[in-house]
Amino acid sequence: MMDFIQNFPFFSIVMSLFFAVLSSVLKPKFGEWLAVFSIALSTFFSLSVLFYTLTTGESFTYMMGHFPAPWGNEIRGGVLEGLAATVFDFVLLFSFLGGRSRRKEDIPEEKTKYYFVMINLIQAALLALVYTNDLFTGYVFIEICTLASCGLLMIRNVGRTTLATIRYLIFNLLGSGLFLIGISLLYDITGHLLMENIKTEVASIVSGGQYLQPLLVTVSLILIGLAIKSGLFPFHFWMPDTYGYATTSSAAILSGLVSKAYIFLGIKVIFRVIGFDVVASTHILNVLFIFGLAGIIVGSLSAIRENNINRMIAFSSAAQIGYIFVGIGTGTMAGMVAAIFQIFVHAVTKPMLFISASRLVDVSGGKKQFSYLQGSAHRNRLAGFAFTVGAMSMVGIPLFGGFAAKVAFATAAVGDSKRMIPTILVLAISTVLNTIYFLRTVMRIYMPAETAGNPVARSGNRWPFIFAVTGFAAVNILLGVCPGPVLDLIEKGLSMFG
Amino acid sequence: MLNNLAVNYEEAVAMILFGIGFCTLLFHRNLVKKIIGLNIMDTAVYLFLASMGYIEGRRSPIADPSVPASVSAFINPIPSGLVLTGIVVSVSVTAIMLALTIKLYKRYHTLNLDEIYMFAKNEDIG
């Protein structure tokens, strides 16, 4: 009976693909509920996979179609896949609900139902990227993810979002082009597309000493392609426009989930396709490390100069992606655990910031500049509170998720003589920079806006928003107060990868 | 080194084409030429895959029921399958790019990305 759970990853992917087709012919009202239902059910599925793999203590592969291992296509479930899918589903659900009020204003009415189609598609793509055990399937779902993200962006029909979409698409296509040529080369030198089989072949290539250079080129192409897609410095220039002008749910999903799914696939490639030791012995991780450090500084400096709240949060995403790559770039197990933990923390923090910022903007006459936002937290208390929680987590105040992630990074860097000093230095600088721009914003929104005899007009919140931000804030604080269990799960999952 | 290039000239050409396409997609300011670059880049990958899967003197992998099938008679079918999948992907991506380009052209009357950016920057949409 328990083994039935092995079907769940497949069910959740196919269910969301099916619902995508279905909601294109349904009325928007039903399409919306269908999307919520689909994400909620798939959260349950992902949780079941997590508990199942924890109980059995081992991962499972699931055969797609009628052909066994070296020929057929496979899905794989393990502790880390279950955990990542659960977090992604949770964040997707709350980002979708939290941006509900903005959707009515940003999306033309006749196109609303297509938004739900895109939500279902992106859910399928995210889950497939998490669960896939086949590199070419990974490529196909990368492209589905890219196209669905473009749909989520351009549905707000103004010039700037169209322009942002095309720039986002161009950078993503560069990244997926590199990924595609990378896996073609890898197929060429190993003759396989399934992750386990490639890993066996790679091990024999490395011990034989032949084709080492093509292997290095392949690893670099795949990892750099995924890094471009996730917006690592210097390829982060599309971020402010993309996240800054999209409708709230889209900005939250794109910054919180889509870029993380590519990094998750990259980590899967490092562990399950090439092998962690092989990747760590090349210098490609050093390149990611250095660009990660540069991304942290450049992203934060650009955020300080921004005068538009959404663009500021977007630039801070560039810095946070930098953290993840610094973690990967340390080339140690502890660094990888820290990077994955940062993926989760950022996935629950950034959407909360976008959602609460959009409500603050709503009560400030729709203007995103800081001068208009003054005192907005008094006009919408819950949004102000949620923004503060997110900002505290970004800065790294103890008891919030961001603090636990920073501690994990610092611990991972200690003991590595070459990387310790730059990592800790950049962590310190970035904390100062984050403090400048996030706490400046928090102070601004809490400034008294009330003038004598002219009380502030309070604005109420609908239940989806309340539900979403309390959920996000609770998880954020939970991750900050007791990160231990999650870190243990990540470690367990990574050892299953190996 | 040169000898290797001469033997694998199809792959070498594919890599050069990939580079040309990649640079066009990255650096060219004209949107239509960017799309052309994208297609050159993708086609280069298909050329690479197809030439890798081809084995001199063998037939396409379609089994004839009257003749007993033998692995040694056919070329590797998987790269061809990957090329077909890749073509489907690149067609849909090109369609979206073209649609966006038309939309931008109707609005700003230019295909130059820098100029579009300049115009769009001055719009205040909040």
XYZ file of C-alpha atoms in Angstrom:
624
model
C 0.000 0.000 0.000
C 2.778 2.392 0.977
C 4.500 1.687 -2.324
C 1.574 3.336 -4.058
C 3.136 6.649 -3.017
C 5.797 6.064 -5.661
C 3.158 7.109 -8.196
C 2.622 10.503 -6.581
C 5.378 12.505 -8.340
C 4.034 11.339 -11.685
C 0.452 12.061 -10.629
C 1.222 15.601 -9.557
C 3.050 16.450 -12.805
C 0.420 14.948 -15.087
C -2.424 16.364 -13.000
C -1.164 19.925 -13.391
C -0.583 19.432 -17.128
C -4.128 18.092 -17.472
C -5.591 20.937 -15.420
C -3.717 23.410 -17.613
C -5.641 22.136 -20.619
C -8.874 21.983 -18.660
C -8.738 25.507 -17.279
C -8.268 26.974 -20.764
C -11.899 26.049 -21.508
C -13.344 26.768 -18.057
C -14.685 30.051 -16.752
C -11.979 32.083 -14.971
C -13.695 31.616 -11.595
C -13.424 27.829 -11.864
C -9.954 28.005 -13.358
C -8.761 29.873 -10.294
C -10.173 27.285 -7.925
C -8.812 24.503 -10.063
C -5.319 25.988 -9.804
C -5.632 26.283 -6.015
C -6.937 22.730 -5.789
C -4.171 21.392 -8.012
C -1.398 23.081 -6.022
C -2.900 22.065 -2.677
C -3.281 18.440 -3.753
C 0.231 18.372 -5.104
C 1.537 19.796 -1.806
C -0.043 16.789 -0.147
C 1.542 14.476 -2.734
C 4.977 16.015 -2.224
C 4.669 15.736 1.552
C 3.737 12.065 1.168
C 6.821 11.482 -0.987
C 8.947 13.170 1.675
C 7.551 11.020 4.489
C 7.635 7.863 2.404
C 11.316 8.261 1.548
C 12.077 9.147 5.164
C 10.397 5.964 6.396
C 11.959 3.656 3.824
C 15.302 5.436 4.138
C 16.049 5.148 0.440
C 15.131 6.824 -2.824
C 13.077 5.225 -5.574
C 13.037 5.470 -9.357
C 9.803 5.333 -11.272
C 9.737 3.987 -14.796
C 7.873 6.105 -17.347
C 6.502 4.045 -20.207
C 7.420 0.462 -20.953
C 11.162 0.595 -21.363
C 13.523 -0.210 -18.483
C 16.556 1.747 -17.344
C 19.114 2.554 -20.000
C 16.474 3.264 -22.670
C 13.351 4.533 -20.962
C 12.555 7.736 -19.139
C 12.564 7.897 -15.352
C 11.374 9.943 -12.419
C 13.241 9.779 -9.144
C 12.019 10.553 -5.644
C 14.175 10.998 -2.579
C 14.155 13.040 0.608
C 15.538 16.157 -1.059
C 13.150 15.916 -4.011
C 10.212 15.527 -1.643
C 11.349 18.443 0.493
C 12.001 20.736 -2.476
C 8.689 19.858 -4.103
C 6.858 20.522 -0.832
C 8.494 23.931 -0.403
C 7.909 24.849 -4.055
C 4.239 23.855 -3.901
C 3.725 25.727 -0.653
C 5.341 28.897 -1.997
C 3.457 28.603 -5.296
C 0.122 28.299 -3.481
C 0.706 31.295 -1.238
C 2.201 33.458 -3.991
C -0.817 32.683 -6.131
C -3.266 33.565 -3.360
C -1.342 36.595 -2.114
C -1.402 38.398 -5.454
C -5.119 37.876 -5.994
C -6.221 41.468 -5.483
C -3.662 42.841 -7.956
C -4.639 40.318 -10.613
C -7.986 41.984 -11.226
C -6.272 45.285 -11.985
C -3.232 44.089 -13.901
C -4.722 41.427 -16.123
C -7.252 42.158 -18.877
C -10.457 40.321 -18.060
C -10.624 38.225 -21.220
C -7.128 36.902 -20.546
C -7.604 35.966 -16.895
C -8.244 32.299 -17.607
C -4.936 31.988 -19.466
C -3.162 33.150 -16.338
C -4.406 30.048 -14.552
C -3.268 27.910 -17.479
C 0.216 29.356 -17.036
C 0.110 28.736 -13.274
C -0.716 25.072 -13.881
C 1.997 24.794 -16.521
C 4.624 26.345 -14.316
C 3.636 24.008 -11.506
C 4.139 21.011 -13.797
C 7.485 22.345 -14.991
C 8.780 23.083 -11.482
C 7.815 19.629 -10.229
C 9.296 17.936 -13.292
C 12.577 19.808 -12.828
C 12.666 18.629 -9.235
C 11.775 14.996 -9.909
C 13.317 14.202 -13.299
C 16.019 11.585 -13.597
C 16.657 12.205 -17.283
C 18.710 15.129 -18.573
C 16.815 15.661 -21.808
C 13.488 15.703 -19.972
C 15.156 18.292 -17.783
C 15.895 20.379 -20.887
C 12.343 20.118 -22.206
C 10.849 21.196 -18.892
C 13.367 24.035 -18.624
C 11.908 25.382 -21.846
C 8.326 24.801 -20.699
C 9.198 26.670 -17.521
C 10.689 29.535 -19.548
C 7.653 29.824 -21.812
C 5.205 29.648 -18.907
C 7.200 32.355 -17.089
C 6.961 34.544 -20.182
C 3.211 33.980 -20.161
C 3.023 35.021 -16.510
C 5.010 38.177 -17.318
C 3.432 39.438 -20.500
C -0.136 38.914 -19.332
C 0.080 42.414 -17.868
C -0.374 44.210 -21.125
C 1.790 47.338 -20.934
C 4.877 48.303 -22.925
C 7.373 47.833 -20.141
C 6.310 44.315 -19.285
C 6.409 43.306 -22.958
C 9.929 44.663 -23.155
C 10.856 42.977 -19.871
C 9.461 39.697 -21.196
C 11.544 39.780 -24.349
C 14.718 40.571 -22.414
C 13.939 37.808 -19.939
C 13.315 35.419 -22.825
C 16.588 36.347 -24.561
C 18.706 35.712 -21.473
C 16.860 32.489 -20.750
C 17.368 31.262 -24.302
C 21.100 31.947 -24.063
C 21.151 29.872 -20.903
C 19.111 27.001 -22.276
C 21.175 27.010 -25.491
C 24.318 26.440 -23.431
C 22.550 23.768 -21.390
C 21.367 21.993 -24.554
C 24.790 21.930 -26.204
C 26.214 20.799 -22.857
C 23.933 17.786 -22.581
C 24.462 16.966 -26.272
C 28.219 16.841 -25.651
C 27.667 14.791 -22.524
C 25.493 12.348 -24.443
C 28.210 12.256 -27.058
C 30.977 11.221 -24.646
C 28.904 8.978 -22.347
C 26.135 7.596 -24.575
C 23.420 7.991 -21.929
C 20.743 10.422 -20.874
C 19.691 8.942 -17.534
C 21.562 10.432 -14.607
C 22.829 7.214 -12.982
C 24.139 5.765 -16.243
C 25.945 8.986 -17.126
C 27.542 9.013 -13.689
C 28.919 5.495 -14.129
C 30.363 6.439 -17.512
C 31.818 9.693 -16.184
C 33.545 7.762 -13.399
C 35.189 5.471 -15.936
C 36.192 8.461 -18.093
C 37.823 10.135 -15.108
C 39.689 6.995 -14.020
C 40.716 6.287 -17.631
C 42.004 9.826 -18.151
C 40.528 10.065 -21.656
C 38.137 12.852 -22.736
C 38.862 14.879 -19.607
C 38.828 18.176 -21.495
C 35.463 17.595 -23.212
C 34.087 16.612 -19.815
C 35.299 19.872 -18.293
C 33.770 21.858 -21.181
C 30.492 19.986 -20.722
C 30.275 20.624 -16.999
C 31.061 24.302 -17.530
C 28.466 24.701 -20.284
C 25.707 23.063 -18.248
C 26.438 24.922 -15.005
C 26.992 28.297 -16.668
C 23.827 27.856 -18.712
C 21.809 27.230 -15.567
C 23.574 30.098 -13.781
C 22.589 32.513 -16.568
C 18.997 31.328 -16.344
C 18.866 31.835 -12.605
C 20.274 35.361 -12.912
C 23.786 35.096 -11.529
C 25.877 38.266 -11.889
C 26.695 39.546 -14.584
C 23.501 38.197 -16.129
C 21.133 39.781 -13.626
C 20.203 42.863 -15.638
C 16.816 41.537 -16.649
C 15.763 41.164 -13.010
C 14.636 44.685 -12.041
C 12.411 45.137 -15.100
C 11.048 41.617 -14.937
C 10.195 41.535 -11.256
C 9.540 45.257 -11.020
C 6.634 45.550 -13.433
C 5.032 42.106 -13.525
C 1.807 41.499 -11.653
C 2.451 40.569 -8.011
C 1.912 36.811 -8.188
C 4.141 36.559 -11.253
C 6.971 38.530 -9.640
C 6.678 36.363 -6.530
C 6.674 33.092 -8.477
C 9.500 34.092 -10.816
C 11.824 35.371 -8.120
C 10.928 32.822 -5.460
C 10.617 29.653 -7.495
C 11.594 29.665 -11.148
C 15.194 30.780 -10.686
C 15.517 28.344 -7.743
C 14.289 25.397 -9.803
C 17.146 25.922 -12.276
C 19.667 25.993 -9.434
C 18.128 22.862 -7.966
C 18.565 21.114 -11.310
C 22.166 22.352 -11.344
C 22.782 20.806 -7.914
C 21.234 17.592 -9.178
C 23.614 17.655 -12.139
C 26.577 18.209 -9.816
C 25.667 15.319 -7.508
C 23.879 12.810 -9.673
C 25.281 13.293 -13.163
C 28.898 14.339 -12.876
C 29.635 13.405 -9.290
C 30.440 15.838 -6.519
C 34.128 14.906 -6.269
C 34.677 15.293 -10.004
C 33.052 18.733 -10.069
C 34.915 19.822 -6.930
C 38.234 18.867 -8.527
C 37.627 21.184 -11.524
C 37.873 24.947 -11.258
C 34.362 25.641 -12.454
C 33.145 25.981 -8.869
C 35.713 28.721 -8.279
C 34.218 30.675 -11.163
C 30.727 30.341 -9.669
C 32.138 31.315 -6.257
C 33.725 34.521 -7.542
C 30.694 35.578 -9.579
C 28.513 34.779 -6.583
C 30.564 37.099 -4.371
C 30.479 39.830 -7.029
C 26.717 39.348 -7.411
C 26.142 39.875 -3.689
C 27.969 43.210 -3.702
C 26.727 44.516 -7.063
C 23.116 43.488 -6.393
C 23.073 45.202 -3.008
C 24.732 48.372 -4.335
C 22.199 48.610 -7.174
C 19.380 48.068 -4.690
C 20.599 50.985 -2.576
C 20.416 53.305 -5.568
C 16.869 52.282 -6.510
C 13.963 54.571 -5.764
C 11.226 52.105 -6.738
C 10.295 49.559 -4.088
C 9.687 46.647 -6.474
C 12.925 47.235 -8.369
C 14.783 47.437 -5.059
C 13.420 44.039 -3.988
C 14.332 42.698 -7.445
C 17.953 43.837 -7.147
C 18.134 42.248 -3.728
C 17.187 38.982 -5.486
C 20.381 39.276 -7.525
C 22.319 39.460 -4.256
C 20.473 36.497 -2.770
C 21.152 34.363 -5.863
C 24.793 35.319 -5.289
C 24.651 33.747 -1.813
C 23.388 30.481 -3.262
C 26.241 30.331 -5.761
C 28.777 31.195 -3.076
C 27.490 28.188 -1.159
C 27.783 25.940 -4.203
C 31.174 27.442 -5.013
C 32.726 26.516 -1.674
C 32.846 22.956 -3.019
C 32.149 21.400 0.379
C 29.192 19.395 1.593
C 28.419 22.037 4.239
C 28.422 24.714 1.521
C 25.938 22.738 -0.554
C 23.642 22.277 2.446
C 23.836 26.014 3.115
C 23.050 26.780 -0.533
C 19.961 24.567 -0.537
C 18.831 26.013 2.788
C 19.240 29.495 1.298
C 17.123 28.404 -1.691
C 14.297 27.521 0.699
C 14.673 30.601 2.894
C 14.727 32.929 -0.090
C 11.772 31.103 -1.642
C 9.621 31.875 1.398
C 10.948 35.408 1.962
C 11.006 37.092 -1.448
C 7.376 36.343 -2.407
C 6.265 37.711 0.962
C 8.163 40.952 0.271
C 6.630 41.327 -3.193
C 3.116 40.589 -1.955
C 3.270 42.918 1.026
C 4.981 45.656 -1.030
C 2.171 45.514 -3.568
C -0.401 46.103 -0.818
C 1.679 48.989 0.535
C 1.768 50.442 -2.973
C -2.000 50.009 -3.262
C -2.621 52.160 -0.199
C -0.169 54.802 -1.459
C -2.075 55.767 -4.564
C -0.470 53.072 -6.705
C 2.925 54.785 -6.635
C 6.039 52.689 -6.042
C 8.447 55.505 -5.182
C 9.569 55.718 -1.567
C 8.332 59.258 -1.044
C 4.752 58.111 -1.664
C 5.142 55.036 0.519
C 5.846 57.091 3.620
C 3.621 55.961 6.474
C 1.956 53.287 4.372
C 2.417 50.679 7.109
C -0.082 52.643 9.192
C -2.575 52.492 6.361
C -2.210 48.730 6.014
C -0.858 47.224 9.214
C -0.614 43.595 8.132
C 1.272 44.445 4.932
C 3.657 46.624 6.955
C 4.232 43.791 9.427
C 4.865 41.243 6.668
C 7.261 43.561 4.883
C 9.141 44.085 8.144
C 9.444 40.338 8.742
C 10.777 39.878 5.211
C 13.201 42.775 5.556
C 14.500 41.470 8.902
C 15.073 38.068 7.351
C 16.919 39.615 4.392
C 19.149 41.645 6.676
C 19.844 38.600 8.834
C 18.410 39.516 12.228
C 18.433 36.501 14.585
C 15.165 34.529 14.868
C 14.426 35.049 11.158
C 15.194 32.619 8.341
C 17.866 34.742 6.702
C 19.964 34.671 9.856
C 20.033 30.869 9.942
C 21.085 30.818 6.271
C 23.914 33.293 6.900
C 25.129 31.273 9.889
C 25.115 28.163 7.695
C 27.220 29.966 5.046
C 29.709 31.265 7.598
C 30.060 27.805 9.183
C 30.568 26.248 5.755
C 33.326 28.725 4.917
C 35.212 28.288 8.198
C 38.002 25.787 7.831
C 38.554 26.466 4.137
C 41.709 28.577 4.235
C 41.276 30.149 0.796
C 37.574 30.895 0.864
C 37.015 31.779 4.515
C 38.216 35.390 4.432
C 36.397 36.491 1.242
C 33.155 34.755 2.246
C 32.992 36.223 5.726
C 34.075 39.642 4.477
C 31.377 39.691 1.811
C 28.778 38.395 4.282
C 29.640 41.284 6.580
C 29.593 43.905 3.824
C 26.331 42.608 2.438
C 24.718 42.626 5.881
C 25.638 46.293 6.200
C 24.324 47.068 2.701
C 21.104 45.094 3.304
C 20.603 46.975 6.543
C 20.934 50.260 4.696
C 18.293 49.632 2.083
C 15.865 47.348 3.854
C 15.769 49.078 7.220
C 15.621 52.451 5.451
C 12.479 51.210 3.719
C 11.012 49.803 6.924
C 11.596 53.102 8.715
C 10.052 54.953 5.822
C 6.842 52.938 5.813
C 6.476 53.366 9.580
C 7.050 57.126 9.562
C 4.023 59.023 10.832
C 1.870 59.978 7.896
C -0.884 61.425 10.020
C -1.178 65.189 9.980
C -3.066 67.064 12.635
C -6.811 66.511 12.393
C -6.406 64.327 9.333
C -6.479 60.658 10.448
C -5.053 57.939 8.228
C -7.478 55.971 6.152
C -6.969 52.305 6.983
C -7.390 49.715 4.337
C -8.684 46.232 4.999
C -7.309 42.992 3.598
C -9.092 40.112 1.948
C -8.582 36.555 3.245
C -6.187 35.317 0.510
C -3.700 38.024 1.391
C -4.015 37.453 5.149
C -3.659 33.715 4.646
C -0.608 34.098 2.401
C 1.438 36.541 4.449
C 0.758 34.880 7.794
C 1.767 31.564 6.258
C 4.968 33.004 4.812
C 5.853 34.863 8.005
C 5.226 31.778 10.162
C 7.427 29.556 8.018
C 10.135 32.206 7.882
C 10.264 32.537 11.659
C 10.081 28.747 12.034
C 13.110 28.363 9.756
C 14.921 31.028 11.762
C 14.146 29.643 15.209
C 14.823 25.968 14.535
C 16.727 25.434 11.284
C 18.169 22.153 12.601
C 15.563 19.662 11.333
C 15.505 21.208 7.852
C 19.304 21.202 7.639
C 19.259 17.534 8.706
C 16.722 16.710 6.003
C 18.820 18.478 3.366
C 21.901 16.588 4.478
C 20.045 13.289 4.380
C 18.710 14.089 0.917
C 22.153 15.030 -0.397
C 23.650 11.791 0.856
C 20.866 9.962 -1.029
C 21.898 11.896 -4.153
C 25.440 10.616 -3.975
C 44.745 18.716 -33.387
C 44.133 19.869 -36.973
C 43.759 16.270 -37.986
C 41.051 15.772 -35.383
C 39.228 18.841 -36.661
C 39.362 17.540 -40.217
C 37.949 14.154 -39.210
C 35.178 15.706 -37.110
C 34.510 18.616 -39.451
C 30.728 18.399 -39.005
C 31.025 18.858 -35.249
C 33.545 21.664 -35.714
C 31.176 23.471 -38.075
C 28.339 22.917 -35.601
C 30.364 24.537 -32.826
C 31.280 27.533 -35.017
C 27.626 27.973 -35.973
C 26.624 27.722 -32.321
C 29.078 30.500 -31.499
C 27.754 32.694 -34.302
C 24.162 32.157 -33.202
C 24.946 32.724 -29.531
C 26.772 35.992 -30.203
C 24.028 37.231 -32.508
C 21.373 36.479 -29.901
C 23.425 38.161 -27.179
C 24.863 41.224 -28.914
C 22.680 42.181 -31.871
C 20.315 45.049 -31.154
C 17.785 44.206 -33.860
C 15.060 41.899 -32.579
C 14.517 40.043 -35.853
C 18.238 39.354 -36.156
C 18.239 38.133 -32.580
C 15.578 35.609 -33.557
C 17.670 34.570 -36.565
C 20.602 34.122 -34.175
C 18.470 31.965 -31.898
C 17.557 29.708 -34.792
C 21.162 29.419 -35.985
C 22.171 28.467 -32.448
C 19.494 25.784 -32.120
C 20.119 24.416 -35.616
C 23.816 24.079 -34.813
C 22.912 21.800 -31.911
C 20.722 19.686 -34.199
C 23.529 19.408 -36.739
C 25.829 18.302 -33.943
C 23.378 15.677 -32.672
C 22.479 14.381 -36.106
C 26.096 14.007 -37.206
C 26.957 12.255 -33.936
C 24.139 9.738 -34.316
C 24.935 8.932 -37.941
C 26.986 5.804 -38.593
C 28.580 5.469 -42.027
C 26.866 2.937 -44.298
C 23.818 2.218 -42.161
C 20.127 2.782 -42.775
C 17.525 4.846 -40.970
C 16.158 2.982 -37.936
C 12.866 1.817 -39.409
C 12.426 -1.955 -39.114
C 11.192 -3.741 -42.217
C 8.838 -6.559 -41.058
C 9.918 -8.839 -43.932
C 13.623 -8.632 -42.985
C 14.803 -9.766 -39.516
C 15.868 -6.628 -37.650
C 19.494 -6.328 -36.613
C 21.069 -3.584 -34.540
C 24.116 -3.394 -36.781
C 21.998 -2.356 -39.789
C 20.717 0.906 -38.319
C 22.051 4.246 -37.179
C 21.516 5.380 -33.565
C 17.869 6.537 -33.368
C 18.093 8.472 -30.103
C 19.847 11.610 -31.438
C 17.224 11.840 -34.168
C 14.550 11.693 -31.509
C 16.304 14.421 -29.536
C 16.539 16.586 -32.673
C 12.795 16.230 -33.273
C 12.016 17.214 -29.668
C 14.435 20.102 -29.932
C 12.801 21.349 -33.126
C 9.394 21.391 -31.429
C 10.837 23.404 -28.556
C 12.611 25.890 -30.790
C 9.526 26.404 -32.981
C 7.427 27.334 -29.957
C 10.109 29.622 -28.551
C 10.530 31.330 -31.930
C 6.764 31.813 -32.173
C 6.654 33.550 -28.794
C 9.662 35.718 -29.666
C 8.038 36.756 -32.963
C 4.739 37.521 -31.243
C 6.493 39.721 -28.688
C 8.473 41.433 -31.445
C 5.290 42.264 -33.367
C 3.724 43.621 -30.192
C 6.728 45.831 -29.472
C 6.955 47.007 -33.083
C 3.291 48.020 -33.127
C 3.792 50.021 -29.980
C 7.174 51.670 -30.560
C 7.606 51.469 -34.377
C 11.170 50.208 -34.178
C 12.957 46.884 -33.897
C 16.026 48.250 -32.155
C 16.058 47.021 -28.573
C 18.014 50.045 -27.283
C 15.543 52.482 -28.799
C 12.596 50.506 -27.433
C 14.211 50.587 -24.028
C 14.662 54.328 -24.264
C 11.004 54.887 -25.166
C 9.732 52.462 -22.527
C 11.795 54.044 -19.773
C 9.893 57.280 -20.145
C 6.545 55.607 -19.621
C 5.311 55.848 -16.081
C 3.250 52.819 -15.259
C 3.800 52.789 -11.497
